[in-house]
Short mmCIF file of C-alpha atoms and ligand atoms in Angstrom, two decimals:
data_model
loop_
_atom_site.label_atom_id
_atom_site.label_comp_id
_atom_site.label_asym_id
_atom_site.label_seq_id
_atom_site.Cartn_x
_atom_site.Cartn_y
_atom_site.Cartn_z
CA UNK A 25 -54.98 -28.03 32.69
CA UNK A 26 -54.85 -31.55 34.17
CA UNK A 27 -58.44 -31.42 35.47
CA UNK A 28 -59.83 -30.57 32.08
CA UNK A 29 -61.30 -33.26 29.87
CA UNK A 30 -59.28 -33.74 26.72
CA UNK A 31 -61.13 -34.00 23.44
CA UNK A 32 -59.70 -34.08 19.93
CA UNK A 33 -61.07 -32.03 17.06
CA UNK A 34 -60.06 -34.08 13.99
CA UNK A 35 -58.69 -31.17 12.01
CA UNK A 36 -55.40 -29.54 11.07
CA UNK A 37 -57.12 -26.24 10.40
CA UNK A 38 -55.64 -23.81 12.94
CA UNK A 39 -58.45 -21.30 12.38
CA UNK A 40 -61.16 -23.85 13.22
CA UNK A 41 -59.22 -24.93 16.33
CA UNK A 42 -58.74 -21.39 17.62
CA UNK A 43 -62.38 -20.55 17.05
CA UNK A 44 -63.70 -23.51 19.02
CA UNK A 45 -61.18 -23.12 21.85
CA UNK A 46 -62.37 -19.54 22.30
CA UNK A 47 -66.01 -20.54 22.46
CA UNK A 48 -65.81 -23.68 24.55
CA UNK A 49 -64.35 -22.17 27.72
CA UNK A 50 -62.42 -24.14 30.32
CA UNK A 51 -64.38 -27.38 30.62
CA UNK A 52 -62.53 -29.08 27.76
CA UNK A 53 -59.00 -28.98 26.45
CA UNK A 54 -59.34 -29.17 22.66
CA UNK A 55 -56.48 -30.95 20.90
CA UNK A 56 -55.87 -30.87 17.15
CA UNK A 57 -54.56 -33.79 15.08
CA UNK A 58 -51.02 -32.40 15.27
CA UNK A 59 -51.21 -32.35 19.09
CA UNK A 60 -51.75 -36.14 19.17
CA UNK A 61 -49.14 -36.88 16.49
CA UNK A 62 -51.70 -37.86 13.85
CA UNK A 63 -50.43 -36.88 10.43
CA UNK A 64 -52.25 -39.50 8.39
CA UNK A 65 -54.65 -38.45 5.67
CA UNK A 66 -57.86 -39.96 7.06
CA UNK A 67 -59.78 -41.29 4.04
CA UNK A 68 -63.22 -39.74 3.53
CA UNK A 69 -64.85 -42.60 1.65
CA UNK A 70 -68.51 -42.17 2.59
CA UNK A 71 -71.19 -40.84 0.25
CA UNK A 72 -72.63 -38.58 2.96
CA UNK A 73 -71.44 -35.73 5.16
CA UNK A 74 -72.60 -37.69 8.22
CA UNK A 75 -70.64 -40.75 7.12
CA UNK A 76 -67.41 -38.85 6.52
CA UNK A 77 -67.61 -36.99 9.83
CA UNK A 78 -68.19 -40.30 11.61
CA UNK A 79 -65.29 -42.03 9.80
CA UNK A 80 -62.88 -39.29 10.92
CA UNK A 81 -64.11 -39.28 14.55
CA UNK A 82 -63.99 -43.11 14.77
CA UNK A 83 -60.51 -43.20 13.25
CA UNK A 84 -59.12 -41.01 16.02
CA UNK A 85 -60.97 -42.93 18.75
CA UNK A 86 -59.77 -46.30 17.45
CA UNK A 87 -56.15 -45.38 16.69
CA UNK A 88 -55.44 -42.84 19.42
CA UNK A 89 -58.01 -43.58 22.13
CA UNK A 90 -59.25 -40.00 22.54
CA UNK A 91 -62.82 -38.79 22.60
CA UNK A 92 -63.16 -36.86 19.40
CA UNK A 93 -65.33 -34.82 17.10
CA UNK A 94 -64.98 -34.27 13.36
CA UNK A 95 -66.80 -32.13 10.81
CA UNK A 96 -67.70 -32.29 7.15
CA UNK A 97 -69.35 -29.55 5.09
CA UNK A 98 -71.10 -29.39 1.75
CA UNK A 99 -72.99 -26.95 -0.45
CA UNK A 100 -76.38 -28.47 -1.35
CA UNK A 101 -78.14 -26.96 -4.37
CA UNK A 102 -81.84 -27.72 -4.69
CA UNK A 103 -82.05 -27.70 -8.52
CA UNK A 104 -79.02 -30.03 -8.67
CA UNK A 105 -80.64 -32.54 -6.29
CA UNK A 106 -78.24 -31.70 -3.45
CA UNK A 107 -75.02 -31.54 -5.53
CA UNK A 108 -72.19 -30.80 -5.07
CA UNK A 109 -72.92 -31.89 -1.45
CA UNK A 110 -70.37 -34.33 -0.10
CA UNK A 111 -68.26 -33.75 -3.24
CA UNK A 112 -68.03 -29.97 -2.68
CA UNK A 113 -64.23 -29.88 -2.26
CA UNK A 114 -63.62 -31.87 -5.45
CA UNK A 115 -66.66 -31.09 -7.62
CA UNK A 116 -64.53 -30.25 -10.68
CA UNK A 117 -61.95 -32.95 -9.98
CA UNK A 118 -59.41 -33.96 -7.39
CA UNK A 119 -57.41 -30.73 -7.43
CA UNK A 120 -59.47 -28.97 -4.70
CA UNK A 121 -59.57 -25.93 -7.00
CA UNK A 122 -62.25 -23.50 -5.75
CA UNK A 123 -62.31 -21.50 -8.95
CA UNK A 124 -62.90 -24.58 -11.12
CA UNK A 125 -65.58 -25.82 -8.68
CA UNK A 126 -67.43 -22.49 -8.85
CA UNK A 127 -67.21 -22.35 -12.64
CA UNK A 128 -68.67 -25.82 -12.95
CA UNK A 129 -71.44 -24.96 -10.51
CA UNK A 130 -72.39 -21.79 -12.42
CA UNK A 131 -72.40 -23.64 -15.73
CA UNK A 132 -74.60 -26.40 -14.28
CA UNK A 133 -76.96 -23.67 -13.02
CA UNK A 134 -77.26 -21.89 -16.39
CA UNK A 135 -80.91 -21.25 -17.22
CA UNK A 136 -82.04 -22.44 -13.75
CA UNK A 137 -84.83 -20.38 -12.21
CA UNK A 138 -84.63 -22.16 -8.86
CA UNK A 139 -81.34 -21.01 -7.30
CA UNK A 140 -82.02 -22.12 -3.72
CA UNK A 141 -79.06 -23.65 -1.91
CA UNK A 142 -77.76 -24.27 1.56
CA UNK A 143 -74.47 -24.91 3.25
CA UNK A 144 -74.61 -27.75 5.75
CA UNK A 145 -71.99 -28.69 8.32
CA UNK A 146 -72.26 -32.01 10.10
CA UNK A 147 -70.30 -32.76 13.26
CA UNK A 148 -69.88 -36.30 14.62
CA UNK A 149 -68.88 -36.55 18.28
CA UNK A 150 -67.68 -39.70 20.03
CA UNK A 151 -67.55 -39.60 23.82
CA UNK A 152 -66.71 -42.93 25.45
CA UNK A 153 -68.35 -45.14 22.86
CA UNK A 154 -71.44 -43.06 22.19
CA UNK A 155 -71.77 -41.24 18.91
CA UNK A 156 -73.80 -38.04 18.52
CA UNK A 157 -74.41 -36.21 15.25
CA UNK A 158 -75.34 -32.51 15.08
CA UNK A 159 -75.64 -30.24 12.08
CA UNK A 160 -75.91 -26.57 11.16
CA UNK A 161 -77.43 -24.98 8.09
CA UNK A 162 -77.49 -21.60 6.38
CA UNK A 163 -80.02 -21.13 3.58
CA UNK A 164 -79.43 -18.90 0.57
CA UNK A 165 -79.21 -18.69 -3.21
CA UNK A 166 -76.59 -19.21 -5.91
CA UNK A 167 -75.79 -15.93 -7.69
CA UNK A 168 -75.30 -15.67 -11.47
CA UNK A 169 -71.65 -14.66 -11.19
CA UNK A 170 -68.95 -14.55 -8.49
CA UNK A 171 -68.70 -11.46 -6.32
CA UNK A 172 -66.35 -10.53 -3.45
CA UNK A 173 -62.84 -11.49 -2.33
CA UNK A 174 -63.28 -12.62 1.27
CA UNK A 175 -63.70 -16.15 2.54
CA UNK A 176 -62.99 -19.26 0.53
CA UNK A 177 -64.59 -22.06 -1.48
CA UNK A 178 -68.01 -21.17 -2.89
CA UNK A 179 -68.35 -17.93 -0.86
CA UNK A 180 -68.36 -15.63 -3.97
CA UNK A 181 -71.46 -17.33 -5.42
CA UNK A 182 -73.49 -17.89 -2.23
CA UNK A 183 -75.87 -15.19 -1.00
CA UNK A 184 -77.36 -16.03 2.40
CA UNK A 185 -81.08 -15.33 2.88
CA UNK A 186 -81.74 -11.90 4.37
CA UNK A 187 -78.59 -10.31 2.91
CA UNK A 188 -77.93 -8.49 -0.37
CA UNK A 189 -74.33 -9.66 -0.56
CA UNK A 190 -72.43 -12.89 -1.00
CA UNK A 191 -70.48 -14.55 1.79
CA UNK A 192 -67.34 -13.30 0.02
CA UNK A 193 -68.55 -9.68 0.26
CA UNK A 194 -69.25 -10.00 3.99
CA UNK A 195 -66.77 -9.31 6.75
CA UNK A 196 -65.70 -12.49 8.52
CA UNK A 197 -67.33 -11.51 11.82
CA UNK A 198 -70.76 -11.38 10.17
CA UNK A 199 -70.21 -14.59 8.20
CA UNK A 200 -68.96 -16.45 11.28
CA UNK A 201 -72.03 -15.34 13.24
CA UNK A 202 -74.59 -16.70 10.76
CA UNK A 203 -72.76 -19.53 9.01
CA UNK A 204 -73.52 -23.24 8.79
CA UNK A 205 -70.32 -23.89 10.79
CA UNK A 206 -71.33 -21.43 13.52
CA UNK A 207 -74.74 -23.10 13.81
CA UNK A 208 -73.27 -26.62 13.97
CA UNK A 209 -70.62 -25.51 16.47
CA UNK A 210 -73.27 -23.93 18.72
CA UNK A 211 -75.18 -27.22 18.71
CA UNK A 212 -72.02 -29.13 19.60
CA UNK A 213 -71.16 -26.78 22.42
CA UNK A 214 -74.68 -26.90 23.84
CA UNK A 215 -74.34 -30.68 23.91
CA UNK A 216 -70.83 -30.73 25.41
CA UNK A 217 -71.84 -28.36 28.18
CA UNK A 218 -74.72 -30.69 29.12
CA UNK A 219 -72.73 -33.94 29.40
P1 IMP B 2 -64.78 -28.99 4.73
O1 IMP B 2 -65.57 -30.22 5.07
O2 IMP B 2 -64.85 -27.94 5.81
O3 IMP B 2 -63.38 -29.32 4.31
O4 IMP B 2 -65.49 -28.34 3.44
C1 IMP B 2 -65.61 -29.04 2.22
C2 IMP B 2 -65.73 -28.06 1.05
O5 IMP B 2 -66.96 -27.33 1.16
C3 IMP B 2 -64.65 -26.99 0.99
O6 IMP B 2 -63.53 -27.45 0.28
C4 IMP B 2 -65.35 -25.86 0.27
O7 IMP B 2 -65.35 -26.07 -1.12
C5 IMP B 2 -66.78 -25.99 0.76
N1 IMP B 2 -67.02 -25.11 1.92
C6 IMP B 2 -67.06 -25.49 3.22
N2 IMP B 2 -67.32 -24.44 4.01
C7 IMP B 2 -67.43 -23.37 3.18
C8 IMP B 2 -67.70 -21.98 3.43
O8 IMP B 2 -67.89 -21.51 4.54
N3 IMP B 2 -67.76 -21.20 2.33
C9 IMP B 2 -67.57 -21.67 1.05
N4 IMP B 2 -67.30 -22.94 0.80
C10 IMP B 2 -67.24 -23.79 1.84
#
């Protein structure tokens, strides 16, 4: 272990940590926030996904000294000028209630012919003092009603292009192969393997 470069992924999400550890191989040891004793709620005060990812990565670098990467994700709906976007987690208010968020989205989309949307994940990486931003996108449409029980967040109302089912009707292996997060993570890993 001692020869491996340590890098922090600014998350407490065990699923995200496991996933990236499996993909990244043995060049880096990936630490989560809990591994470095960081239990603060890092404030996400920016109006953009890029800004929030950068705030989280810089926070860890400044307070804990580790190289770090952090992610932020949003659902961007064309007819709603990119909303809910950076507000995706709290679209219907501060409660982080997925059902309320979806309901509000569907009501704002009532009568809309253009149902194009995309999920976008941005990852900000700080190595030494250099910052790199990568992103990953999956294009799709917003359905007229929720369908499916898998996944989380807006999955029941998002149908990715090329599929006749929502993310919530897909098995997780398929979703994780084509998702915004998978695409952003692949970009990150390509970059980390080069430096
Ligand atoms: P986070 O930046 O990963 O915390 O994502 C912010 C918000 O975007 C979440 O609270 C969800 O509402 C939404 N979101 C992110 N990823 C997904 C996904 O894969 N499916 C559905 N909703 C998602």
